[in-house]
Tab-separated table of C-alpha atoms in Angstrom:
chain	number	residue	atom	x	y	z
A	1	MET	CA	7.858	85.390	73.022
A	2	PRO	CA	9.060	86.030	69.466
A	3	ALA	CA	7.187	88.576	67.393
A	4	PRO	CA	5.179	87.434	64.377
A	5	THR	CA	7.303	86.995	61.284
A	6	ARG	CA	6.478	88.548	57.943
A	7	SER	CA	7.520	87.449	54.520
A	8	GLY	CA	6.746	88.538	50.999
A	9	SER	CA	7.141	91.654	48.961
A	10	THR	CA	5.695	95.051	49.739
A	11	PRO	CA	2.189	94.725	48.204
A	12	GLU	CA	-0.283	93.779	50.925
A	13	SER	CA	-1.587	90.925	48.779
A	14	ASP	CA	1.786	89.190	48.961
A	15	VAL	CA	2.318	89.478	52.721
A	16	ARG	CA	2.245	86.441	54.977
A	17	THR	CA	2.464	86.624	58.766
A	18	VAL	CA	3.143	83.730	61.110
A	19	HIS	CA	2.049	83.706	64.755
A	20	ALA	CA	3.130	81.253	67.441
A	21	ILE	CA	0.442	79.387	69.378
A	22	ARG	CA	2.057	78.317	72.649
A	23	SER	CA	-0.166	79.747	75.378
A	24	GLU	CA	-3.683	80.934	76.191
A	25	GLU	CA	-2.378	84.472	75.671
A	26	ASP	CA	-1.312	83.570	72.129
A	27	LEU	CA	-4.900	82.578	71.345
A	28	LEU	CA	-6.010	86.137	72.052
A	29	THR	CA	-3.107	87.531	70.035
A	30	VAL	CA	-4.110	85.317	67.099
A	31	ARG	CA	-7.726	86.529	67.271
A	32	HIS	CA	-6.564	90.157	67.140
A	33	ALA	CA	-4.153	89.468	64.285
A	34	VAL	CA	-6.852	87.749	62.247
A	35	ARG	CA	-9.355	90.540	62.933
A	36	ASP	CA	-6.776	93.124	61.797
A	37	ALA	CA	-6.009	91.105	58.642
A	38	THR	CA	-9.706	90.831	57.733
A	39	GLN	CA	-10.170	94.567	58.176
A	40	ARG	CA	-7.118	95.391	56.054
A	41	ALA	CA	-8.420	92.999	53.382
A	42	GLY	CA	-11.750	94.857	53.272
A	43	PHE	CA	-14.023	92.091	54.548
A	44	GLY	CA	-17.413	93.114	55.898
A	45	LEU	CA	-18.254	92.621	59.575
A	46	VAL	CA	-20.075	89.309	59.059
A	47	ASP	CA	-17.186	87.787	57.103
A	48	GLN	CA	-14.685	89.197	59.606
A	49	THR	CA	-16.578	87.365	62.341
A	50	ARG	CA	-16.701	84.141	60.316
A	51	ILE	CA	-12.953	84.168	59.703
A	52	VAL	CA	-12.021	85.134	63.263
A	53	THR	CA	-14.299	82.408	64.630
A	54	ALA	CA	-12.797	79.758	62.353
A	55	ALA	CA	-9.239	80.882	63.135
A	56	SER	CA	-9.952	80.910	66.860
A	57	GLU	CA	-11.300	77.358	66.773
A	58	LEU	CA	-8.396	76.055	64.701
A	59	ALA	CA	-5.804	77.796	66.880
A	60	ARG	CA	-7.432	76.467	70.048
A	61	ASN	CA	-7.389	72.937	68.604
A	62	ALA	CA	-3.678	73.284	67.797
A	63	TYR	CA	-3.021	74.496	71.335
A	64	VAL	CA	-5.197	71.998	73.210
A	65	HIS	CA	-4.839	68.877	71.053
A	66	GLY	CA	-1.557	69.536	69.241
A	67	GLY	CA	0.480	70.983	72.086
A	68	GLY	CA	0.838	74.334	70.292
A	69	GLY	CA	1.778	75.332	66.794
A	70	THR	CA	1.584	78.227	64.383
A	71	LEU	CA	-1.018	80.219	62.499
A	72	SER	CA	-0.058	81.669	59.147
A	73	LEU	CA	-2.145	84.439	57.547
A	74	GLU	CA	-1.827	85.248	53.868
A	75	ASN	CA	-3.736	87.587	51.594
A	76	VAL	CA	-4.344	85.863	48.257
A	77	ARG	CA	-5.475	86.881	44.808
A	78	GLN	CA	-6.969	84.878	41.986
A	79	GLY	CA	-7.694	87.193	39.093
A	80	ASP	CA	-10.034	89.843	40.497
A	81	ARG	CA	-10.831	87.745	43.562
A	82	ARG	CA	-9.174	88.484	46.881
A	83	GLY	CA	-9.221	86.398	49.982
A	84	LEU	CA	-7.524	85.501	53.225
A	85	ARG	CA	-5.867	82.128	53.761
A	86	LEU	CA	-5.258	80.676	57.224
A	87	ALA	CA	-2.916	77.776	57.823
A	88	VAL	CA	-2.769	76.310	61.316
A	89	SER	CA	-0.096	73.694	61.968
A	90	ASP	CA	0.888	71.620	64.968
A	91	GLN	CA	3.140	68.652	65.595
A	92	GLY	CA	0.738	66.836	67.880
A	93	PRO	CA	-0.745	63.354	67.608
A	94	GLY	CA	-2.631	64.057	64.373
A	95	ILE	CA	-6.275	63.254	63.712
A	96	ALA	CA	-6.921	59.509	63.627
A	97	ASP	CA	-10.299	59.744	61.857
A	98	VAL	CA	-10.842	63.009	59.956
A	99	ASP	CA	-14.431	62.163	58.931
A	100	GLN	CA	-15.362	61.489	62.547
A	101	ALA	CA	-13.643	64.729	63.645
A	102	PHE	CA	-15.911	66.693	61.262
A	103	ALA	CA	-19.083	65.141	62.674
A	104	ASP	CA	-21.059	67.568	64.819
A	105	GLY	CA	-21.094	66.407	68.412
A	106	TYR	CA	-17.794	64.512	68.195
A	107	THR	CA	-15.255	65.735	70.718
A	108	THR	CA	-12.076	64.458	72.272
A	109	GLY	CA	-12.251	67.084	75.008
A	110	ALA	CA	-14.749	69.077	77.018
A	111	GLY	CA	-16.128	71.064	74.048
A	112	LEU	CA	-19.454	70.779	72.270
A	113	GLY	CA	-17.976	69.020	69.252
A	114	HIS	CA	-18.850	71.664	66.646
A	115	GLY	CA	-15.347	73.111	66.204
A	116	LEU	CA	-13.743	71.499	63.177
A	117	GLY	CA	-16.964	71.060	61.207
A	118	GLY	CA	-18.101	74.535	62.187
A	119	ALA	CA	-14.797	76.074	61.092
A	120	ARG	CA	-15.114	74.298	57.746
A	121	ARG	CA	-18.635	75.669	57.233
A	122	LEU	CA	-17.432	79.233	57.894
A	123	MET	CA	-14.807	79.156	55.136
A	124	HIS	CA	-15.047	78.709	51.355
A	125	GLU	CA	-12.124	76.285	51.073
A	126	PHE	CA	-10.864	73.900	53.753
A	127	GLN	CA	-8.140	71.242	53.639
A	128	VAL	CA	-6.792	68.938	56.331
A	129	GLN	CA	-3.387	67.290	56.131
A	130	THR	CA	-2.759	64.996	59.066
A	131	SER	CA	-0.651	62.014	59.950
A	132	PRO	CA	-1.078	60.153	63.214
A	133	GLY	CA	1.930	60.923	65.391
A	134	LEU	CA	3.223	63.641	63.054
A	135	GLY	CA	0.757	66.497	63.443
A	136	THR	CA	-1.870	68.362	61.499
A	137	THR	CA	-2.035	71.316	59.134
A	138	ILE	CA	-5.388	72.839	58.308
A	139	THR	CA	-5.592	75.366	55.502
A	140	ALA	CA	-8.749	77.434	55.162
A	141	LEU	CA	-9.597	80.259	52.784
A	142	ARG	CA	-12.441	82.737	52.611
A	143	TRP	CA	-12.959	84.871	49.525
A	144	ASN	CA	-13.990	88.486	49.931
A	145	GLU	CA	-17.327	88.753	48.160
A	146	ARG	CA	-17.546	92.525	48.578
A	147	ARG	CA	-16.891	94.626	45.490
């Protein structure tokens, strides 16, 4: 399996890593990578858990429903604010009804149906780009509220 790729300049705030999601093993690798990124970014334990949980759910959706994909992690800055942006992409069937997919209890698999809506609630910003038959990209960002 290829190693994660890194791009950007040397400051940590400009670094972006990309991780493949092709197997169950990759889901664990993604969780560890996200946990490491949250620690390096100085998030507290509660926010680390929020971000890892959201990333895990999004990566699992890409694997199960999208046939695999990628997770991109990027430290971001906006003035004095710092955060961590996740982007999970797949080239699966897309999401036919995004509003329905956010509804708690809605599932297309064996899960409880809290995944996509739950991931959105754990993050400060959340965007879904999807096209039936062309795949889905979900971008989520959590700002570090610690000073």
